[in-house]
Short mmCIF file of C-alpha atoms in Angstrom, two decimals:
data_model
loop_
_atom_site.label_atom_id
_atom_site.label_comp_id
_atom_site.label_asym_id
_atom_site.label_seq_id
_atom_site.Cartn_x
_atom_site.Cartn_y
_atom_site.Cartn_z
CA MET E 1 -47.36 1.64 -69.97
CA TYR E 2 -48.08 3.31 -66.63
CA SER E 3 -50.85 0.82 -65.92
CA MET E 4 -48.53 -2.11 -66.62
CA GLN E 5 -45.83 -0.73 -64.31
CA SER E 6 -48.44 0.02 -61.66
CA ASN E 7 -49.76 -3.55 -61.85
CA LYS E 8 -46.25 -4.95 -61.41
CA TYR E 9 -45.73 -2.70 -58.38
CA ILE E 10 -49.00 -3.83 -56.80
CA ALA E 11 -48.19 -7.48 -57.53
CA LEU E 12 -44.77 -7.10 -55.86
CA LEU E 13 -46.32 -5.52 -52.78
CA GLU E 14 -48.90 -8.31 -52.56
CA THR E 15 -46.14 -10.92 -52.73
CA LEU E 16 -44.14 -9.22 -49.99
CA LEU E 17 -47.24 -8.84 -47.83
CA ASN E 18 -48.48 -12.41 -48.20
CA ASP E 19 -45.38 -14.60 -48.57
CA PRO E 20 -44.23 -15.69 -45.08
CA SER E 21 -40.89 -16.85 -46.50
CA MET E 22 -40.01 -13.20 -47.22
CA LEU E 23 -40.37 -12.00 -43.62
CA GLU E 24 -36.82 -12.83 -42.53
CA PHE E 25 -35.40 -11.01 -45.56
CA LEU E 26 -37.59 -7.98 -44.78
CA ARG E 27 -36.61 -8.07 -41.09
CA TYR E 28 -32.87 -8.14 -41.69
CA ASN E 29 -33.21 -5.36 -44.25
CA LYS E 30 -35.41 -3.25 -41.91
CA VAL E 31 -38.21 -2.71 -44.44
CA ILE E 32 -41.29 -4.35 -42.87
CA THR E 33 -42.56 -0.90 -41.90
CA THR E 34 -41.67 0.36 -45.39
CA ILE E 35 -43.72 -2.35 -47.10
CA GLY E 36 -46.66 -1.68 -44.79
CA PHE E 37 -46.43 2.05 -45.46
CA LEU E 38 -46.28 1.60 -49.26
CA ALA E 39 -49.14 -0.91 -49.22
CA LEU E 40 -51.34 1.39 -47.16
CA HIS E 41 -50.69 4.24 -49.59
CA SER E 42 -51.57 1.93 -52.48
CA ASP E 43 -54.98 1.22 -50.89
CA GLN E 44 -54.04 -2.32 -49.89
CA ALA E 45 -55.15 -3.76 -46.58
CA ILE E 46 -52.41 -4.60 -44.12
CA GLN E 47 -52.57 -6.99 -41.19
CA GLY E 48 -50.34 -8.82 -38.76
CA ILE E 49 -46.71 -7.78 -38.50
CA PHE E 50 -47.03 -5.01 -41.11
CA LYS E 51 -49.81 -3.32 -39.17
CA PHE E 52 -47.92 -3.76 -35.89
CA LYS E 53 -44.71 -2.26 -37.30
CA LEU E 54 -46.56 0.80 -38.62
CA GLN E 55 -48.27 1.29 -35.26
CA ARG E 56 -44.89 0.89 -33.55
CA TYR E 57 -43.36 3.47 -35.91
CA ASN E 58 -46.12 5.96 -35.12
CA ILE E 59 -45.67 5.41 -31.36
CA TYR E 60 -41.94 6.10 -31.74
CA LEU E 61 -42.67 9.25 -33.74
CA GLU E 62 -45.16 10.58 -31.18
CA GLU E 63 -42.81 9.84 -28.26
CA THR E 64 -39.98 11.58 -30.11
CA LYS E 65 -42.16 14.65 -30.62
CA ARG E 66 -42.94 14.75 -26.88
CA LEU E 67 -39.27 14.45 -26.08
CA ALA E 68 -38.36 17.14 -28.62
CA GLU E 69 -40.92 19.52 -27.15
CA LYS E 70 -39.43 19.13 -23.65
CA LEU E 71 -35.86 19.52 -24.92
CA GLU E 72 -36.72 22.71 -26.81
CA TYR E 73 -38.69 24.11 -23.86
CA ASN E 74 -35.61 23.63 -21.68
CA GLY E 75 -33.30 25.22 -24.25
CA ILE E 76 -31.40 22.01 -25.00
CA GLU E 77 -29.84 21.78 -28.45
CA TYR E 78 -30.49 18.30 -29.86
CA THR E 79 -30.64 16.26 -33.05
CA ILE E 80 -32.40 12.98 -33.80
CA MET E 81 -30.04 10.94 -35.99
CA LYS E 82 -30.66 7.94 -38.27
CA THR E 83 -34.13 7.27 -36.85
CA PHE E 84 -36.65 8.84 -39.22
CA SER E 85 -36.53 9.23 -43.00
CA ALA E 86 -38.79 10.28 -45.87
CA ILE E 87 -39.98 6.69 -46.29
CA PRO E 88 -40.69 5.03 -42.91
CA LYS E 89 -38.39 2.13 -41.99
CA ASP E 90 -38.09 -0.30 -39.09
CA ILE E 91 -36.76 1.56 -36.06
CA SER E 92 -34.45 -0.07 -33.53
CA ASP E 93 -34.32 2.94 -31.22
CA ILE E 94 -34.37 6.74 -31.13
CA ASP E 95 -30.83 8.04 -31.59
CA LEU E 96 -30.73 11.30 -29.61
CA LEU E 97 -27.64 13.50 -29.86
CA VAL E 98 -26.96 16.31 -27.37
CA SER E 99 -23.80 18.13 -26.35
CA PRO E 100 -21.93 16.72 -23.31
CA GLU E 101 -22.84 19.77 -21.21
CA HIS E 102 -26.56 19.07 -21.77
CA ALA E 103 -26.38 15.33 -21.06
CA MET E 104 -27.39 15.52 -17.39
CA ASP E 105 -30.38 17.79 -18.07
CA THR E 106 -31.45 15.48 -20.89
CA ARG E 107 -31.32 12.47 -18.55
CA ARG E 108 -33.59 14.31 -16.11
CA ILE E 109 -36.07 15.06 -18.90
CA LEU E 110 -36.10 11.41 -19.99
CA LEU E 111 -36.87 10.36 -16.42
CA LYS E 112 -39.71 12.90 -16.16
CA LEU E 113 -41.20 11.53 -19.39
CA GLY E 114 -41.31 8.04 -17.88
CA PHE E 115 -38.16 6.58 -19.41
CA TYR E 116 -35.95 4.49 -17.16
CA PRO E 117 -32.22 3.84 -17.54
CA ARG E 118 -31.46 0.34 -18.83
CA LYS E 119 -27.79 0.50 -19.72
CA THR E 120 -24.86 2.88 -19.45
CA GLY E 121 -22.28 2.40 -22.18
CA LEU E 122 -19.13 3.79 -23.71
CA GLU E 123 -20.95 4.71 -26.94
CA GLN E 124 -24.34 5.77 -25.55
CA ASP E 125 -26.77 5.37 -22.63
CA LEU E 126 -29.99 3.42 -23.18
CA TYR E 127 -33.35 4.55 -21.77
CA SER E 128 -36.66 2.71 -22.22
CA LYS E 129 -40.39 3.20 -21.73
CA LEU E 130 -43.42 0.96 -22.32
CA VAL E 131 -46.14 2.61 -24.43
CA ASP E 132 -49.21 0.55 -25.46
CA ASN E 133 -47.21 -2.68 -25.01
CA VAL E 134 -44.41 -1.32 -27.22
CA THR E 135 -40.96 -0.76 -25.69
CA VAL E 136 -39.66 2.61 -26.83
CA ASP E 137 -35.86 2.79 -26.61
CA VAL E 138 -33.84 6.02 -26.62
CA GLU E 139 -30.09 5.91 -27.10
CA LEU E 140 -28.55 9.07 -25.65
CA HIS E 141 -25.38 10.12 -27.50
CA THR E 142 -22.99 12.96 -26.74
CA SER E 143 -20.81 12.12 -29.76
CA ILE E 144 -21.05 10.29 -33.09
CA ALA E 145 -18.68 7.46 -32.42
CA ALA E 146 -17.76 3.79 -32.44
CA ALA E 147 -16.70 3.23 -28.83
CA GLY E 148 -14.75 6.43 -28.07
CA TYR E 149 -13.62 6.89 -31.67
CA GLU E 150 -15.55 9.87 -33.08
CA TYR E 151 -15.94 9.43 -36.83
CA TYR E 152 -18.05 12.56 -37.44
CA ASP E 153 -18.34 16.03 -35.94
CA SER E 154 -21.30 16.11 -33.53
CA ARG E 155 -21.02 19.89 -33.07
CA ARG E 156 -21.56 20.40 -36.80
CA VAL E 157 -24.61 18.13 -36.72
CA LEU E 158 -26.20 19.96 -33.78
CA ARG E 159 -25.48 23.34 -35.33
CA ARG E 160 -26.96 22.48 -38.74
CA SER E 161 -30.00 20.39 -37.76
CA ILE E 162 -33.32 20.97 -39.54
CA VAL E 163 -36.98 20.36 -38.67
CA PHE E 164 -38.63 17.23 -40.12
CA ASN E 165 -42.00 15.89 -38.94
CA GLY E 166 -41.92 18.33 -36.03
CA ILE E 167 -38.53 17.25 -34.67
CA ARG E 168 -34.94 18.35 -35.26
CA VAL E 169 -32.97 15.93 -37.42
CA SER E 170 -29.58 16.06 -39.12
CA GLU E 171 -29.63 17.92 -42.45
CA PRO E 172 -29.20 15.89 -45.71
CA ILE E 173 -25.39 16.07 -46.10
CA ASP E 174 -24.80 15.19 -42.45
CA SER E 175 -27.44 12.45 -42.66
CA VAL E 176 -25.75 10.90 -45.70
CA LEU E 177 -22.28 10.92 -44.14
CA ILE E 178 -23.47 9.61 -40.76
CA LEU E 179 -25.37 6.83 -42.55
CA VAL E 180 -22.48 5.64 -44.73
CA ALA E 181 -19.91 5.93 -41.91
CA HIS E 182 -22.13 4.10 -39.43
CA ASP E 183 -22.79 1.15 -41.74
CA VAL E 184 -19.27 0.78 -43.15
CA MET E 185 -17.26 1.55 -39.99
CA LYS E 186 -19.53 0.43 -37.14
CA ASP E 187 -22.37 -1.96 -38.01
CA LEU E 188 -20.50 -3.56 -40.96
CA TYR E 189 -23.65 -4.41 -42.89
CA ILE E 190 -26.04 -2.46 -45.10
CA PRO E 191 -29.79 -3.13 -44.97
CA LEU E 192 -31.98 -2.33 -47.95
CA ALA E 193 -33.74 0.37 -45.88
CA HIS E 194 -30.49 2.32 -45.77
CA ILE E 195 -30.00 2.01 -49.52
CA LEU E 196 -33.46 3.54 -50.04
CA GLU E 197 -32.71 6.24 -47.46
CA PHE E 198 -29.37 7.04 -49.10
CA TYR E 199 -31.09 7.33 -52.50
CA SER E 200 -33.72 9.68 -51.06
CA LEU E 201 -31.23 11.84 -49.15
CA LEU E 202 -28.97 12.24 -52.16
CA ASN E 203 -31.81 13.92 -54.06
CA ASN E 204 -31.83 16.68 -51.41
CA ALA E 205 -28.09 17.10 -50.96
CA GLU E 206 -25.84 19.61 -52.74
CA CYS E 207 -23.34 17.36 -54.53
CA ASP E 208 -20.22 19.54 -54.46
CA GLU E 209 -20.66 20.28 -50.76
CA LEU E 210 -21.30 16.61 -50.00
CA ILE E 211 -18.07 15.54 -51.72
CA LYS E 212 -16.18 18.35 -49.96
CA GLN E 213 -17.42 17.31 -46.51
CA ALA E 214 -16.76 13.63 -47.23
CA SER E 215 -13.17 14.51 -48.09
CA LEU E 216 -12.80 16.78 -45.04
CA TYR E 217 -13.93 14.08 -42.60
CA GLY E 218 -12.24 11.18 -44.38
CA LEU E 219 -15.44 9.46 -45.50
CA SER E 220 -14.96 9.38 -49.28
CA LEU E 221 -14.60 5.58 -49.36
CA PRO E 222 -17.86 4.77 -47.51
CA LEU E 223 -19.64 7.37 -49.65
CA SER E 224 -18.25 5.91 -52.89
CA PHE E 225 -19.15 2.38 -51.81
CA PHE E 226 -22.74 3.36 -51.03
CA THR E 227 -22.96 5.09 -54.42
CA ILE E 228 -21.84 1.99 -56.32
CA LEU E 229 -24.08 -0.25 -54.24
CA THR E 230 -27.15 1.97 -54.66
CA GLU E 231 -26.67 2.32 -58.42
CA SER E 232 -26.40 -1.47 -58.70
CA ILE E 233 -29.58 -2.08 -56.72
CA ILE E 234 -31.72 0.85 -57.93
CA GLY E 235 -30.56 0.41 -61.53
CA GLU E 236 -29.86 4.05 -62.34
CA LYS E 237 -27.01 6.54 -62.15
CA LEU E 238 -27.12 8.85 -59.14
CA ARG E 239 -26.96 12.63 -59.49
CA CYS E 240 -23.96 12.89 -57.13
CA LYS E 241 -21.00 11.01 -58.53
CA MET E 242 -18.26 9.81 -56.17
CA THR E 243 -15.41 7.61 -57.41
CA SER E 244 -12.38 6.06 -55.75
CA HIS E 245 -9.53 4.11 -57.33
CA ILE E 246 -9.19 2.09 -54.10
CA LEU E 247 -12.67 0.66 -54.62
CA LYS E 248 -11.46 -1.07 -57.78
CA LEU E 249 -9.53 -3.39 -55.49
CA LEU E 250 -12.77 -4.17 -53.64
CA LEU E 251 -14.93 -4.99 -56.66
CA PRO E 252 -14.66 -8.78 -56.17
CA ASP E 253 -15.85 -8.37 -52.57
CA LEU E 254 -18.58 -6.00 -53.76
CA ALA E 255 -19.82 -8.64 -56.21
CA LYS E 256 -20.13 -11.08 -53.30
CA ALA E 257 -21.91 -8.49 -51.16
CA LEU E 258 -24.50 -7.90 -53.86
CA LYS E 259 -25.69 -11.49 -53.56
CA MET E 260 -27.71 -10.24 -50.55
CA ASP E 261 -27.67 -13.42 -48.50
CA PRO E 262 -29.98 -12.08 -47.02
CA VAL E 263 -28.08 -8.89 -46.09
CA ILE E 264 -25.15 -7.02 -47.57
CA LYS E 265 -22.06 -7.42 -45.40
CA VAL E 266 -19.40 -4.74 -45.76
CA PRO E 267 -16.07 -6.11 -47.11
CA LEU E 268 -13.58 -5.98 -44.22
CA LEU E 269 -10.93 -4.50 -46.48
CA LEU E 270 -13.27 -1.55 -47.08
CA THR E 271 -13.79 -1.07 -43.34
CA LEU E 272 -10.04 -1.09 -42.68
CA THR E 273 -9.21 1.30 -45.52
CA SER E 274 -12.09 3.57 -44.43
CA TYR E 275 -10.62 3.80 -40.94
CA MET E 276 -7.22 4.61 -42.45
CA GLU E 277 -8.75 7.41 -44.53
CA ASN E 278 -10.71 8.71 -41.54
CA LEU E 279 -7.65 8.56 -39.28
CA GLN E 280 -5.68 10.79 -41.62
CA SER E 281 -8.43 13.40 -41.52
CA LYS E 282 -8.77 13.19 -37.73
CA VAL E 283 -5.04 13.70 -37.22
CA ARG E 284 -5.19 16.75 -39.47
CA LEU E 285 -8.27 18.18 -37.73
CA GLU E 286 -7.76 17.14 -34.09
CA GLY E 287 -4.10 16.22 -33.69
CA PHE E 288 -2.26 12.94 -33.26
CA SER E 289 -2.64 12.46 -29.49
CA THR E 290 -6.44 12.91 -29.49
CA THR E 291 -6.82 10.58 -32.47
CA LEU E 292 -4.61 7.89 -30.93
CA LYS E 293 -6.50 8.01 -27.64
CA GLN E 294 -9.82 7.53 -29.45
CA LEU E 295 -8.42 4.77 -31.65
CA ILE E 296 -7.29 2.75 -28.62
CA SER E 297 -10.90 2.74 -27.34
CA LEU E 298 -12.21 0.79 -30.36
CA PRO E 299 -11.65 -2.75 -28.96
CA SER E 300 -13.93 -1.93 -26.01
CA GLY E 301 -16.89 -0.94 -28.22
CA LYS E 302 -19.85 -3.01 -29.35
CA GLY E 303 -18.52 -2.84 -32.91
CA ILE E 304 -16.32 -5.83 -32.03
CA ASN E 305 -19.48 -7.91 -31.88
CA ALA E 306 -20.41 -6.67 -35.36
CA LEU E 307 -16.92 -7.60 -36.55
CA ILE E 308 -17.32 -11.17 -35.25
CA HIS E 309 -20.67 -11.49 -37.04
CA ASN E 310 -19.07 -10.14 -40.22
CA VAL E 311 -16.12 -12.56 -40.15
CA LEU E 312 -18.18 -15.61 -39.23
CA PRO E 313 -20.99 -16.94 -41.47
CA ALA E 314 -23.48 -15.26 -39.14
CA LYS E 315 -26.25 -12.78 -39.68
CA PRO E 316 -26.07 -9.35 -38.00
CA GLU E 317 -27.99 -8.73 -34.82
CA VAL E 318 -31.41 -7.27 -35.65
CA LYS E 319 -34.45 -6.92 -33.39
CA GLU E 320 -36.87 -9.83 -33.48
CA ILE E 321 -39.86 -9.51 -35.75
CA TRP E 322 -42.39 -8.48 -33.05
CA GLU E 323 -39.98 -6.19 -31.18
#
């Protein structure tokens, strides 16, 4: 039985590696690096884009380690969010979170390491550096937000970060909640790489605490949606069970999303109801005036572009295959 399953696994990897028609699906779902990684660990030769993406991933990891070493040497509390996971995935950029009071020192460190400022934005600043013909991008965050609307507590993330692969990353519960909030409330689409990451993170998260924190920060709906989606794709029940009666209203939209054409777009009704849930928690935790001020900033954020892509029959913006 094991041999038969193993043969099917190898055959699937070979198809994904050698069928050019699959590349666009893999790109939009951010798993080219993942396929290359799995193939390499199954003793299969990799070439072309799969080899390039793995090399690119390793360059990003090494540059992140250099950056982390400088930050720690200078006593700067930091966390790398969403970038690295147990199974390597395609990386768009290094999401670096620091406190606002450490932002200026962090910018100086980035400059000393050879990064140059490319863009200053409401949500984050972008720094870049060319390493072995690969552009390494660092997005510098001082909050976890869509525009100026902070949907998760950055202070909690910095305080509870853990070491993974020699760098400080957000711990499993924070990683799960940042992931589901980011995809449902900001990017508005869910790549397969994030489903696999969610599945992996859930195995290392304490379920009762996860549900408690999701409720505290008003993220129960995104968490429940990811749970249903992951169970449907993976084909097994997850160890942490989250349910929501509101999601019953979204099941028709969920059925459409599962068609994966070629990516899973988040139903807009879910995004709107998730913001409503999150707003209630923010008002309770931060007060009405602070919440309203952040809410007004949303139309000026890049999430509006994601919204347009979601409404129109358009694919989300993803880096080109050789980027």
